Amino acid sequence: MRITGKVEIYGVIGYPIKHSLSPLFQNAAFFWTGIEALYVPFEVSPENLKKALEGLRASGVKGLNVTIPHKEAVLSFADVISPEAKEIGAVNTLKFTRTSVEAYNTDWIGFLKAIQELEDPKGKTVLVLGAGGAAKAVIYSLKKVKAQVLVWNRTPEKIFPLEEKFGVEKIKRPEEALPVADIIVNTTSVGLKEEDPPLFDYSLLEEKHIVVDLIYKDTPLLKEAKKKSCRVQNGFPMLLYQGAESFRIWTGCNPPLEIMKLALKGEFPTGYSRIP
Ligand code: ATR
């Protein structure tokens, strides 16, 4: 695509940000739909968040994805907050209009669309491992479809507000929930490194379990689940779907999902690397 002075800028802010895969598929989506826009990473430390947001907005940036560690902090910069972002308490998408900053959360939709590829969680019993920001979006989606949610967290006190807000049930040990769980979702960072000690005894998994890990790779949990013939999913589908919903919010266009999927796999050339 030809880049002219009319190009619109979108991006992702986080700290660190160099590992982000969002530029790969968002740029492919802009290219494919013929929208003259670029999507770039912005590495912004927490102490620079306010200055960065003001500066990006003043420079005419149209929208941003927001990732760790800013998802909660950006709430205080928004003029309009979607009901979902308010309920979850975290934002992953900002849209800058002429008059206001709009804040959204698309993580919950991303998770729901991703898991629905495997199984509809409606009415199912789901064990959620972790109680941080990612867990909140996951729990919000699961409660929306009336799943029964059991939560385990290393620091049990962090589950109290979730019990109150979302009506989840606290579990003392993951093992306790395995006999009743249909679906298991890891929202912690455990498994990012191969040598991380396991969250529970993975040999207790059974074929009936559906196992989802939000980490973008096949973690030891997923590998063990595969050995037991469980249906499994890593974090790529959720990443894709949350990004697709951000694209929809910014542009009002249907996201080109198949193209975004190819790009995420590294199989689609991004727009700005091609000469028209
Ligand atoms: P995110 O936005 O990715 O959810 P977060 O809000 O920092 O990040 O939450 C991280 C989650 O991973 C928490 O549930 C955390 O457990 P604690 O509340 O006890 O800190 C969990 N986590 C991180 N490292 C862990 C470990 N080594 N063992 C178990 N849980 C861990």
Tab-separated table of C-alpha atoms and ligand atoms in Angstrom:
chain	number	residue	atom	x	y	z
A	1	MET	CA	0.000	0.000	0.000
A	2	ARG	CA	1.138	3.518	-0.745
A	3	ILE	CA	1.611	5.594	2.401
A	4	THR	CA	0.703	9.232	1.930
A	5	GLY	CA	0.298	12.197	4.255
A	6	LYS	CA	-3.230	10.997	4.972
A	7	VAL	CA	-2.109	7.830	6.739
A	8	GLU	CA	-3.889	7.179	10.034
A	9	ILE	CA	-1.855	5.912	12.948
A	10	TYR	CA	-2.928	3.200	15.378
A	11	GLY	CA	-0.780	1.270	17.803
A	12	VAL	CA	-0.280	-0.678	20.973
A	13	ILE	CA	1.143	0.706	24.212
A	14	GLY	CA	2.761	-1.547	26.767
A	15	TYR	CA	5.953	-2.113	28.731
A	16	PRO	CA	7.722	-4.118	27.435
A	17	ILE	CA	6.238	-4.179	23.933
A	18	LYS	CA	8.826	-5.617	21.549
A	19	HIS	CA	7.328	-9.105	21.802
A	20	SER	CA	3.880	-7.876	20.669
A	21	LEU	CA	2.359	-9.747	17.721
A	22	SER	CA	-0.474	-7.251	17.218
A	23	PRO	CA	1.366	-5.097	14.606
A	24	LEU	CA	1.733	-8.201	12.453
A	25	PHE	CA	-1.974	-8.852	12.015
A	26	GLN	CA	-3.409	-5.358	12.450
A	27	ASN	CA	-1.235	-4.034	9.601
A	28	ALA	CA	-2.308	-6.961	7.429
A	29	ALA	CA	-5.956	-6.101	8.190
A	30	PHE	CA	-5.482	-2.452	7.215
A	31	PHE	CA	-3.657	-3.451	4.053
A	32	TRP	CA	-6.285	-5.997	3.031
A	33	THR	CA	-9.239	-3.677	3.629
A	34	GLY	CA	-7.508	-0.819	1.788
A	35	ILE	CA	-7.596	1.469	4.814
A	36	GLU	CA	-4.574	3.743	4.680
A	37	ALA	CA	-3.372	3.189	8.219
A	38	LEU	CA	-0.325	1.968	10.107
A	39	TYR	CA	-0.226	0.126	13.422
A	40	VAL	CA	2.913	0.602	15.491
A	41	PRO	CA	4.236	-0.480	18.904
A	42	PHE	CA	4.844	2.182	21.564
A	43	GLU	CA	7.013	1.182	24.504
A	44	VAL	CA	5.706	3.365	27.320
A	45	SER	CA	6.820	2.971	30.934
A	46	PRO	CA	4.214	3.508	33.685
A	47	GLU	CA	5.708	6.874	34.707
A	48	ASN	CA	5.350	8.133	31.124
A	49	LEU	CA	1.809	6.869	30.539
A	50	LYS	CA	0.012	10.199	30.999
A	51	LYS	CA	2.482	12.138	28.838
A	52	ALA	CA	2.461	9.424	26.161
A	53	LEU	CA	-1.338	9.275	25.922
A	54	GLU	CA	-1.647	13.052	25.733
A	55	GLY	CA	1.136	13.239	23.164
A	56	LEU	CA	-0.218	10.446	20.969
A	57	ARG	CA	-3.691	11.939	21.023
A	58	ALA	CA	-2.384	15.419	20.295
A	59	SER	CA	-0.431	13.945	17.368
A	60	GLY	CA	-3.605	12.608	15.796
A	61	VAL	CA	-3.275	8.904	16.633
A	62	LYS	CA	-6.719	7.351	16.063
A	63	GLY	CA	-6.676	4.391	18.393
A	64	LEU	CA	-4.578	2.180	20.630
A	65	ASN	CA	-4.491	-1.260	22.074
A	66	VAL	CA	-3.388	-1.264	25.675
A	67	THR	CA	-1.438	-4.096	27.218
A	68	ILE	CA	0.462	-4.985	30.385
A	69	PRO	CA	0.966	-3.039	32.680
A	70	HIS	CA	-1.408	-0.231	31.622
A	71	LYS	CA	-4.791	-1.950	31.267
A	72	GLU	CA	-6.149	-0.608	34.555
A	73	ALA	CA	-4.321	2.727	34.673
A	74	VAL	CA	-5.764	3.972	31.354
A	75	LEU	CA	-9.274	3.889	32.837
A	76	SER	CA	-8.588	7.249	34.474
A	77	PHE	CA	-7.773	8.878	31.102
A	78	ALA	CA	-11.024	7.892	29.400
A	79	ASP	CA	-14.009	10.190	28.903
A	80	VAL	CA	-16.320	7.339	27.933
A	81	ILE	CA	-15.933	3.806	29.317
A	82	SER	CA	-17.886	0.881	27.839
A	83	PRO	CA	-20.029	-1.062	30.337
A	84	GLU	CA	-17.870	-4.176	29.832
A	85	ALA	CA	-14.578	-2.343	30.507
A	86	LYS	CA	-16.162	-0.810	33.612
A	87	GLU	CA	-17.337	-4.174	34.914
A	88	ILE	CA	-14.037	-5.950	34.169
A	89	GLY	CA	-12.043	-2.998	35.497
A	90	ALA	CA	-9.593	-3.075	32.598
A	91	VAL	CA	-9.218	-1.582	29.128
A	92	ASN	CA	-7.422	-3.013	26.114
A	93	THR	CA	-8.729	-0.652	23.409
A	94	LEU	CA	-8.806	3.138	23.201
A	95	LYS	CA	-10.441	5.121	20.440
A	96	PHE	CA	-9.548	8.790	20.112
A	97	THR	CA	-12.302	10.876	18.583
A	98	ARG	CA	-12.247	14.617	17.947
A	99	THR	CA	-13.894	15.287	21.295
A	100	SER	CA	-13.220	12.313	23.561
A	101	VAL	CA	-11.222	9.254	24.577
A	102	GLU	CA	-13.359	6.107	24.455
A	103	ALA	CA	-12.273	3.006	26.390
A	104	TYR	CA	-13.305	-0.576	25.610
A	105	ASN	CA	-12.431	-4.110	26.609
A	106	THR	CA	-12.346	-6.679	23.791
A	107	ASP	CA	-10.395	-9.342	25.738
A	108	TRP	CA	-13.620	-10.869	27.032
A	109	ILE	CA	-15.101	-11.191	23.528
A	110	GLY	CA	-11.758	-12.492	22.263
A	111	PHE	CA	-11.775	-15.211	24.891
A	112	LEU	CA	-15.405	-16.132	24.267
A	113	LYS	CA	-15.022	-16.398	20.486
A	114	ALA	CA	-11.826	-18.404	20.916
A	115	ILE	CA	-13.247	-20.934	23.359
A	116	GLN	CA	-16.430	-21.270	21.311
A	117	GLU	CA	-14.256	-22.744	18.549
A	118	LEU	CA	-13.704	-25.673	20.911
A	119	GLU	CA	-16.851	-25.797	23.020
A	120	ASP	CA	-19.691	-23.536	24.060
A	121	PRO	CA	-18.986	-22.829	27.751
A	122	LYS	CA	-22.683	-22.099	28.412
A	123	GLY	CA	-23.746	-24.066	31.479
A	124	LYS	CA	-20.339	-25.747	31.804
A	125	THR	CA	-18.163	-25.875	34.914
A	126	VAL	CA	-14.919	-23.999	34.349
A	127	LEU	CA	-11.814	-23.958	36.526
A	128	VAL	CA	-9.963	-20.660	36.108
A	129	LEU	CA	-6.351	-20.613	37.292
A	130	GLY	CA	-5.306	-17.095	38.352
A	131	ALA	CA	-7.097	-13.975	39.511
A	132	GLY	CA	-5.270	-11.133	37.751
A	133	GLY	CA	-6.337	-8.836	34.914
A	134	ALA	CA	-6.620	-11.563	32.261
A	135	ALA	CA	-8.639	-13.740	34.648
A	136	LYS	CA	-11.186	-10.957	35.144
A	137	ALA	CA	-11.949	-10.706	31.412
A	138	VAL	CA	-12.192	-14.511	31.182
A	139	ILE	CA	-14.514	-14.693	34.194
A	140	TYR	CA	-16.683	-11.883	32.804
A	141	SER	CA	-17.212	-13.836	29.538
A	142	LEU	CA	-17.899	-17.090	31.338
A	143	LYS	CA	-20.461	-15.532	33.668
A	144	LYS	CA	-22.115	-13.810	30.711
A	145	VAL	CA	-22.858	-17.215	29.179
A	146	LYS	CA	-23.902	-18.594	32.565
A	147	ALA	CA	-21.010	-20.975	33.116
A	148	GLN	CA	-20.233	-22.082	36.652
A	149	VAL	CA	-16.810	-20.646	37.510
A	150	LEU	CA	-14.369	-22.033	40.073
A	151	VAL	CA	-11.256	-19.954	40.695
A	152	TRP	CA	-7.905	-20.942	42.130
A	153	ASN	CA	-5.163	-18.399	42.772
A	154	ARG	CA	-1.732	-18.601	44.423
A	155	THR	CA	-2.772	-15.619	46.563
A	156	PRO	CA	-6.291	-16.628	47.648
A	157	GLU	CA	-7.245	-13.156	49.010
A	158	LYS	CA	-7.321	-11.858	45.445
A	159	ILE	CA	-10.355	-14.053	44.768
A	160	PHE	CA	-12.558	-12.292	47.380
A	161	PRO	CA	-13.535	-9.336	45.154
A	162	LEU	CA	-14.265	-11.761	42.301
A	163	GLU	CA	-16.577	-13.799	44.519
A	164	GLU	CA	-18.494	-10.646	45.318
A	165	LYS	CA	-18.523	-9.127	41.846
A	166	PHE	CA	-18.959	-12.144	39.597
A	167	GLY	CA	-20.260	-14.846	41.935
A	168	VAL	CA	-17.354	-17.232	41.345
A	169	GLU	CA	-16.446	-19.989	43.788
A	170	LYS	CA	-13.030	-20.088	45.454
A	171	ILE	CA	-11.071	-23.359	45.259
A	172	LYS	CA	-8.243	-24.211	47.676
A	173	ARG	CA	-6.321	-26.513	45.300
A	174	PRO	CA	-6.814	-26.985	41.550
A	175	GLU	CA	-6.850	-30.766	42.075
A	176	GLU	CA	-10.103	-30.403	44.062
A	177	ALA	CA	-11.955	-29.069	41.037
A	178	LEU	CA	-10.699	-31.534	38.407
A	179	PRO	CA	-13.443	-34.148	38.877
A	180	VAL	CA	-16.211	-31.565	38.265
A	181	ALA	CA	-14.472	-29.290	35.739
A	182	ASP	CA	-15.379	-29.494	32.043
A	183	ILE	CA	-12.971	-26.717	31.039
A	184	ILE	CA	-9.688	-25.544	32.586
A	185	VAL	CA	-8.272	-22.099	31.740
A	186	ASN	CA	-4.779	-20.972	32.738
A	187	THR	CA	-4.593	-17.178	32.966
A	188	THR	CA	-1.349	-17.081	34.984
A	189	SER	CA	2.112	-16.639	33.514
A	190	VAL	CA	3.116	-20.114	34.693
A	191	GLY	CA	4.327	-22.169	31.732
A	192	LEU	CA	5.863	-19.235	29.912
A	193	LYS	CA	9.172	-20.813	30.876
A	194	GLU	CA	9.476	-24.539	30.342
A	195	GLU	CA	11.086	-24.967	33.784
A	196	ASP	CA	8.224	-23.269	35.707
A	197	PRO	CA	6.937	-25.570	38.458
A	198	PRO	CA	3.477	-26.879	37.425
A	199	LEU	CA	0.316	-25.293	38.894
A	200	PHE	CA	-0.950	-28.758	39.835
A	201	ASP	CA	-0.236	-32.381	39.063
A	202	TYR	CA	-0.938	-32.367	35.312
A	203	SER	CA	-1.001	-36.168	35.210
A	204	LEU	CA	-4.454	-35.893	36.839
A	205	LEU	CA	-5.935	-34.422	33.637
A	206	GLU	CA	-8.490	-36.587	31.890
A	207	GLU	CA	-9.655	-36.849	28.283
A	208	LYS	CA	-12.962	-35.145	29.201
A	209	HIS	CA	-11.161	-31.874	30.079
A	210	ILE	CA	-10.928	-29.012	27.618
A	211	VAL	CA	-7.732	-27.117	28.416
A	212	VAL	CA	-7.053	-23.521	27.433
A	213	ASP	CA	-3.842	-21.630	28.164
A	214	LEU	CA	-3.740	-17.893	27.435
A	215	ILE	CA	0.034	-18.093	26.867
A	216	TYR	CA	0.954	-17.897	23.151
A	217	LYS	CA	2.563	-21.317	22.923
A	218	ASP	CA	2.126	-24.928	23.816
A	219	THR	CA	2.945	-24.844	27.512
A	220	PRO	CA	3.768	-27.900	29.650
A	221	LEU	CA	0.071	-27.845	30.736
A	222	LEU	CA	-1.117	-28.064	27.125
A	223	LYS	CA	1.488	-30.681	26.220
A	224	GLU	CA	0.377	-32.902	29.088
A	225	ALA	CA	-3.288	-32.310	28.176
A	226	LYS	CA	-2.573	-33.346	24.578
A	227	LYS	CA	-0.978	-36.559	25.819
A	228	LYS	CA	-4.266	-37.280	27.597
A	229	SER	CA	-6.169	-36.597	24.333
A	230	CYS	CA	-7.839	-33.482	25.772
A	231	ARG	CA	-8.979	-30.759	23.369
A	232	VAL	CA	-6.574	-27.836	23.861
A	233	GLN	CA	-6.083	-24.224	22.812
A	234	ASN	CA	-3.233	-21.774	23.369
A	235	GLY	CA	-3.463	-17.956	23.501
A	236	PHE	CA	-3.306	-17.255	19.742
A	237	PRO	CA	-7.054	-17.481	18.998
A	238	MET	CA	-7.922	-15.102	21.862
A	239	LEU	CA	-5.212	-12.679	20.717
A	240	LEU	CA	-6.607	-12.741	17.197
A	241	TYR	CA	-10.251	-12.250	18.175
A	242	GLN	CA	-9.604	-9.457	20.677
A	243	GLY	CA	-7.586	-7.656	18.008
A	244	ALA	CA	-10.290	-8.198	15.412
A	245	GLU	CA	-12.861	-6.589	17.726
A	246	SER	CA	-10.538	-3.608	18.314
A	247	PHE	CA	-10.239	-3.229	14.532
A	248	ARG	CA	-14.042	-3.210	14.290
A	249	ILE	CA	-14.331	-0.513	16.971
A	250	TRP	CA	-11.733	1.740	15.305
A	251	THR	CA	-12.828	1.383	11.702
A	252	GLY	CA	-16.466	0.308	11.807
A	253	CYS	CA	-15.479	-2.381	9.255
A	254	ASN	CA	-15.755	-6.154	9.547
A	255	PRO	CA	-12.284	-7.456	10.395
A	256	PRO	CA	-10.738	-9.703	7.690
A	257	LEU	CA	-10.244	-12.642	10.049
A	258	GLU	CA	-8.673	-15.120	7.645
A	259	ILE	CA	-6.068	-12.548	6.587
A	260	MET	CA	-5.340	-11.659	10.207
A	261	LYS	CA	-4.956	-15.362	11.003
A	262	LEU	CA	-2.478	-15.827	8.139
A	263	ALA	CA	-0.523	-12.777	9.267
A	264	LEU	CA	-0.323	-14.070	12.821
A	265	LYS	CA	1.189	-17.269	11.412
A	266	GLY	CA	3.709	-15.131	9.503
A	267	GLU	CA	2.177	-16.106	6.154
A	268	PHE	CA	0.911	-12.745	4.960
A	269	PRO	CA	3.178	-9.918	3.787
A	270	THR	CA	2.416	-6.709	5.688
A	271	GLY	CA	1.250	-3.758	3.611
A	272	TYR	CA	4.034	-1.309	4.084
A	273	SER	CA	6.718	-3.754	2.971
A	274	ARG	CA	5.230	-3.931	-0.533
A	275	ILE	CA	5.877	-1.483	-3.317
A	276	PRO	CA	2.701	-0.709	-5.298
B	1	ATR	P1	-2.437	-10.519	33.818
B	1	ATR	O1	-2.944	-9.168	33.443
B	1	ATR	O2	-1.646	-11.203	32.723
B	1	ATR	O3	-3.509	-11.394	34.370
B	1	ATR	P2	-1.558	-10.054	36.525
B	1	ATR	O4	-2.762	-9.203	36.767
B	1	ATR	O5	-0.236	-9.593	37.054
B	1	ATR	O6	-1.341	-10.292	34.965
B	1	ATR	O7	-1.881	-11.532	37.104
B	1	ATR	C1	-0.950	-12.552	37.078
B	1	ATR	C2	-1.596	-13.851	37.595
B	1	ATR	O8	-0.619	-14.900	37.492
B	1	ATR	C3	-2.003	-13.794	39.057
B	1	ATR	O9	-3.122	-14.618	39.256
B	1	ATR	C4	-0.758	-14.390	39.758
B	1	ATR	O10	-0.988	-14.929	41.016
B	1	ATR	P3	-0.855	-13.994	42.340
B	1	ATR	O11	-2.135	-13.236	42.431
B	1	ATR	O12	-0.683	-14.971	43.446
B	1	ATR	O13	0.338	-13.121	42.140
B	1	ATR	C5	-0.409	-15.478	38.775
B	1	ATR	N1	0.973	-15.950	38.911
B	1	ATR	C6	2.092	-15.322	38.494
B	1	ATR	N2	3.178	-16.069	38.781
B	1	ATR	C7	2.719	-17.207	39.412
B	1	ATR	C8	3.331	-18.375	39.955
B	1	ATR	N3	4.653	-18.549	39.908
B	1	ATR	N4	2.542	-19.326	40.492
B	1	ATR	C9	1.186	-19.178	40.521
B	1	ATR	N5	0.548	-18.094	40.038
B	1	ATR	C10	1.296	-17.120	39.484
